[in-house]
XYZ file of C-alpha atoms in Angstrom:
257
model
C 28.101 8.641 50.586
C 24.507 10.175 49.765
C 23.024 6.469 49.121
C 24.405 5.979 52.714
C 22.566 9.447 54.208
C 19.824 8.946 51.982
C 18.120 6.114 53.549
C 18.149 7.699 57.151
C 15.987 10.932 55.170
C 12.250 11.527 54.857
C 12.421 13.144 51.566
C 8.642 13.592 51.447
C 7.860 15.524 55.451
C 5.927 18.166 55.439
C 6.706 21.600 57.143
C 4.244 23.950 58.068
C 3.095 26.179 55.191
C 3.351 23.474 52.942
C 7.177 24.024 52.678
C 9.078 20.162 52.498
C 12.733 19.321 53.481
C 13.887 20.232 50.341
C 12.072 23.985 50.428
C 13.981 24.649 53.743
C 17.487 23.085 52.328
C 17.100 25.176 49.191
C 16.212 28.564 51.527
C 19.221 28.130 53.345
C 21.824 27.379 50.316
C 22.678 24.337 52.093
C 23.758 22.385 48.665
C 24.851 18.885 50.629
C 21.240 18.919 52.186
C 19.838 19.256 48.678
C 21.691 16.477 47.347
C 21.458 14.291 49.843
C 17.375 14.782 49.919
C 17.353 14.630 46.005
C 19.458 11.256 46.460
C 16.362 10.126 48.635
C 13.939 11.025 46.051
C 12.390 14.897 46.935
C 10.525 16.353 44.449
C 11.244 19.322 42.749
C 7.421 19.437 41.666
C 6.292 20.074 45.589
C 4.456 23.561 45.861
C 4.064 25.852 49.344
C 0.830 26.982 49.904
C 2.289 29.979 47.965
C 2.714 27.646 45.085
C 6.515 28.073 45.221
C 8.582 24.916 43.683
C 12.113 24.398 44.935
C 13.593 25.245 41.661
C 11.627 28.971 41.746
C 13.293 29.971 45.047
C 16.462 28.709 43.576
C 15.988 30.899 40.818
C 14.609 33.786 43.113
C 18.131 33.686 44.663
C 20.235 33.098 42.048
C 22.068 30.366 42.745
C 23.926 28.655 39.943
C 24.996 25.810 41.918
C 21.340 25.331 43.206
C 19.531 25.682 39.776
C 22.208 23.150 38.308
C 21.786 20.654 41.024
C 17.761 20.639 40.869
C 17.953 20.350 37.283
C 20.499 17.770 36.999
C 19.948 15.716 39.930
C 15.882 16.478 39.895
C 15.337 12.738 39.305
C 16.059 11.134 42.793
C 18.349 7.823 42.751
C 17.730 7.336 39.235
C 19.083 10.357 38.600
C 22.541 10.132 36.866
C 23.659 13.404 35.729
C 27.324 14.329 36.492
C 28.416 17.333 38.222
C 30.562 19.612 36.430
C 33.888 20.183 37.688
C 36.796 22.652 36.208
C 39.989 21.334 34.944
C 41.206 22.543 38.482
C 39.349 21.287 40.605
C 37.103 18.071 41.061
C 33.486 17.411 42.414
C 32.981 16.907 46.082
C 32.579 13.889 46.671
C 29.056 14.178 48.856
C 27.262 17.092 47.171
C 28.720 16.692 43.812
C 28.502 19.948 43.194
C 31.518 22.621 43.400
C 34.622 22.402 42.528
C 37.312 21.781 45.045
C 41.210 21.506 45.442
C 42.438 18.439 46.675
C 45.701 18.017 47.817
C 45.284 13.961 47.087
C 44.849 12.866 50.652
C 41.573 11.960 51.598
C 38.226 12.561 49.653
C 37.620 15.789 48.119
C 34.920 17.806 50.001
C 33.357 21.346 49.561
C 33.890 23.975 52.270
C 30.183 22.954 53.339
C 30.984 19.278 53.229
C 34.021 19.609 55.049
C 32.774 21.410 58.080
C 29.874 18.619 58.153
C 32.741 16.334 58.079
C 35.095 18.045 61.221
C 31.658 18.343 63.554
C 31.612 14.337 63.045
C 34.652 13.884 63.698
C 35.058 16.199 66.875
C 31.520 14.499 68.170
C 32.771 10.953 67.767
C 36.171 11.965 69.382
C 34.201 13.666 72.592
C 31.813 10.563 72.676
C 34.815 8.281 72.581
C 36.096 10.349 75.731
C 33.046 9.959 77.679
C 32.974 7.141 80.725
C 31.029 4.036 80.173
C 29.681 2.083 83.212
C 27.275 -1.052 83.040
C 24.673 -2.496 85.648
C 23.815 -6.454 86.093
C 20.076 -6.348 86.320
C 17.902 -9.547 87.258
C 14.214 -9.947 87.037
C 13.072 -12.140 90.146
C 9.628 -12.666 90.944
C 7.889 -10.943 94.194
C 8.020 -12.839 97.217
C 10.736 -15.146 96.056
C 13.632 -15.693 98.237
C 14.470 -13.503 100.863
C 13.633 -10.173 100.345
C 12.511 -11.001 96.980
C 15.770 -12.842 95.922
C 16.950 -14.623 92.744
C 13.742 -17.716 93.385
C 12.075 -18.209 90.454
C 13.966 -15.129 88.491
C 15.170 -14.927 85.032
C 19.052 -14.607 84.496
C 21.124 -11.338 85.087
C 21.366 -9.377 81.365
C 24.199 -6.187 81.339
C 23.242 -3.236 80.474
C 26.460 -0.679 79.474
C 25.452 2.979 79.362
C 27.608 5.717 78.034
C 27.312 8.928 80.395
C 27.449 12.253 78.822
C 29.977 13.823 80.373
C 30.392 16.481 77.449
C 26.871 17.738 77.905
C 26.344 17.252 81.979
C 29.941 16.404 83.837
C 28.984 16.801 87.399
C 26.013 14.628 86.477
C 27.882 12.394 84.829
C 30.259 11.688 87.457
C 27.979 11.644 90.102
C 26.634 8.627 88.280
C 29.728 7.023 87.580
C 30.462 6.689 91.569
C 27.262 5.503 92.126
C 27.577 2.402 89.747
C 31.977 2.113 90.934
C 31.127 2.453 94.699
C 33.885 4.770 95.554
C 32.677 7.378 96.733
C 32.008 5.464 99.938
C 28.983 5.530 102.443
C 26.217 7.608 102.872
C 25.252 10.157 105.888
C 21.503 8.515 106.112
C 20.983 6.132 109.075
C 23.127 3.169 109.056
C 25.531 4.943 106.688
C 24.577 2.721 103.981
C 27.220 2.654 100.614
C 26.819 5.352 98.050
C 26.417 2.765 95.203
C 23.508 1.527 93.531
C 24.744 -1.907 94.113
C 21.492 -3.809 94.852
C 18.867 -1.039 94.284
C 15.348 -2.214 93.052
C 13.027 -0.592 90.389
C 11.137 1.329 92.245
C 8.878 2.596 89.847
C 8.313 0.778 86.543
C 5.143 2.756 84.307
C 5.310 -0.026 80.948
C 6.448 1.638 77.621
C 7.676 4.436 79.468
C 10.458 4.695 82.160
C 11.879 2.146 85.039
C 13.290 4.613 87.718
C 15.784 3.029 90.717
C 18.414 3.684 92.422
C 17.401 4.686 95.955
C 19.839 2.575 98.216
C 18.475 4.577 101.418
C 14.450 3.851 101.611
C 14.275 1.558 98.288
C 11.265 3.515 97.414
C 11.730 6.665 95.643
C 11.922 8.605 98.670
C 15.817 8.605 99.327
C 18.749 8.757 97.529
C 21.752 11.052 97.737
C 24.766 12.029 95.395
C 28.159 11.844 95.719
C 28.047 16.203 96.307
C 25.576 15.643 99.228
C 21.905 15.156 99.557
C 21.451 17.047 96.614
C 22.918 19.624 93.934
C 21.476 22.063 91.516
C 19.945 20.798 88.180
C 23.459 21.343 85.688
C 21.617 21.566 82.493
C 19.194 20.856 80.210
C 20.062 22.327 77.014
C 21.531 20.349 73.896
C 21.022 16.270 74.235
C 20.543 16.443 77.869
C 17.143 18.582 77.639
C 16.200 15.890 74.710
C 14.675 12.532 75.941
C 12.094 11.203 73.134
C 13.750 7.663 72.147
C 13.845 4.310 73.749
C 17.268 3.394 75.667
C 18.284 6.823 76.989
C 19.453 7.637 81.148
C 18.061 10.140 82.662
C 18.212 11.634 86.500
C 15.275 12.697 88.068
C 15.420 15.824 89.431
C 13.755 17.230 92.891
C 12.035 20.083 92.704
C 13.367 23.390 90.843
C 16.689 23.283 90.739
């Protein structure tokens, strides 16, 4: 389990007053965090600007779990120093560390562990719950075909998106008629359908965003949802207020609120 969570970890980042990962994990007591970034090599050498090692705030707070997993587990990977464990008890399984109580079902975890391990399963089981919808999307050239039809254009690819309806539900599902189509037509002029069936990229700024789905001007200009013409921002906080990776959905917004 920590040679799996190791490899995602940047046991070396910096923090600001010279402080690494491994100065912040040991601050907070957090023993799984300090195994898992001793499993992906931190060093226990690494000074603040205060010249304060790992192992001297571990000291400074008296930990005995702490100061027995820097000094036994102070090596990294290589590192091979069993974890003590009582003849009640056994090591958990992901920090190594205390002694737990297993009733023989399942690994043994800490307290620490064990709450680590319920939020991942409660976020998986939420994620599993939320809608998934998926868009056919062609690349034609301009000018080819009528109104810049499937002429000299590359074949359809599928895109499936997974809509956050934990974080943003009214958003969610206002997105999830657009792509099904049944929330029926649209109040604009010729009471066009509410579906993004057809839409163009509108805008398209390389390495950053493609925006669509206008079905009334085709331009950026129009649009509607299924509430009306428009509805108040729902939230931003959590994932939804987070969009700094490749592959995520967003909704542009109009305005404040």
């Amino acid at each position: 389990a920590l040679g799996t969570l190791a490899q995602y970890v940047d046991a070396q980042a910096d923090r600001p007053k010279g402080a690494s990962a491994l100065h912040l994990a040991v601050r907070s007591r957090d023993e799984v965090c300090v195994a898992v970034l001793l499993h992906a090599g931190a060093s226990i050498e690494l000074r603040t600007e205060r010249g304060r090692t790992p192992l001297a705030q571990a000291e400074e707070y008296r930990s005995e779990r702490l100061l027995h997993l820097l000094r036994t587990r102070g090596g990294g990977r290589n590192a091979s120093a069993p974890a003590p464990a009582s003849a009640g008890g056994a090591p958990c399984v992901l920090c190594g560390v205390r002694d737990v109580h297993s009733l023989g079902i399942g690994p043994s975890l800490c307290e620490t562990a064990e709450r680590l391990r319920t939020g991942a399963l409660w976020a998986s089981r939420v994620r599993a719950a939320n809608p998934r919808v998926w868009m056919r999307i062609s690349c034609t050239r301009k000018g080819g075909g009528v109104d810049g039809g499937a002429t000299g254009g590359e074949a359809a690819v599928t895109i499936e998106f997974e809509l956050w309806r934990d974080c943003v539900p009214r958003t969610a599902e206002n997105f999830r008629q657009l792509c099904t189509g049944e929330a029926g037509r649209s109040n604009a002029f010729g009471s066009p359908p509410l579906c993004f069936r057809g839409c163009a990229f509108h805008r398209i700024v390389p390495g950053q965003i493609m925006q669509g789905g206008d079905f009334i001007m085709n331009d950026g200009r129009g649009g509607e949802s299924i509430y009306g013409l428009k509805f108040a921002d729902e939230s931003f906080d959590g994932r939804a207020g987070h969009h700094g990776s490749a592959g995520l959905l967003s909704m542009a917004n109009s305005g404040r609120d």
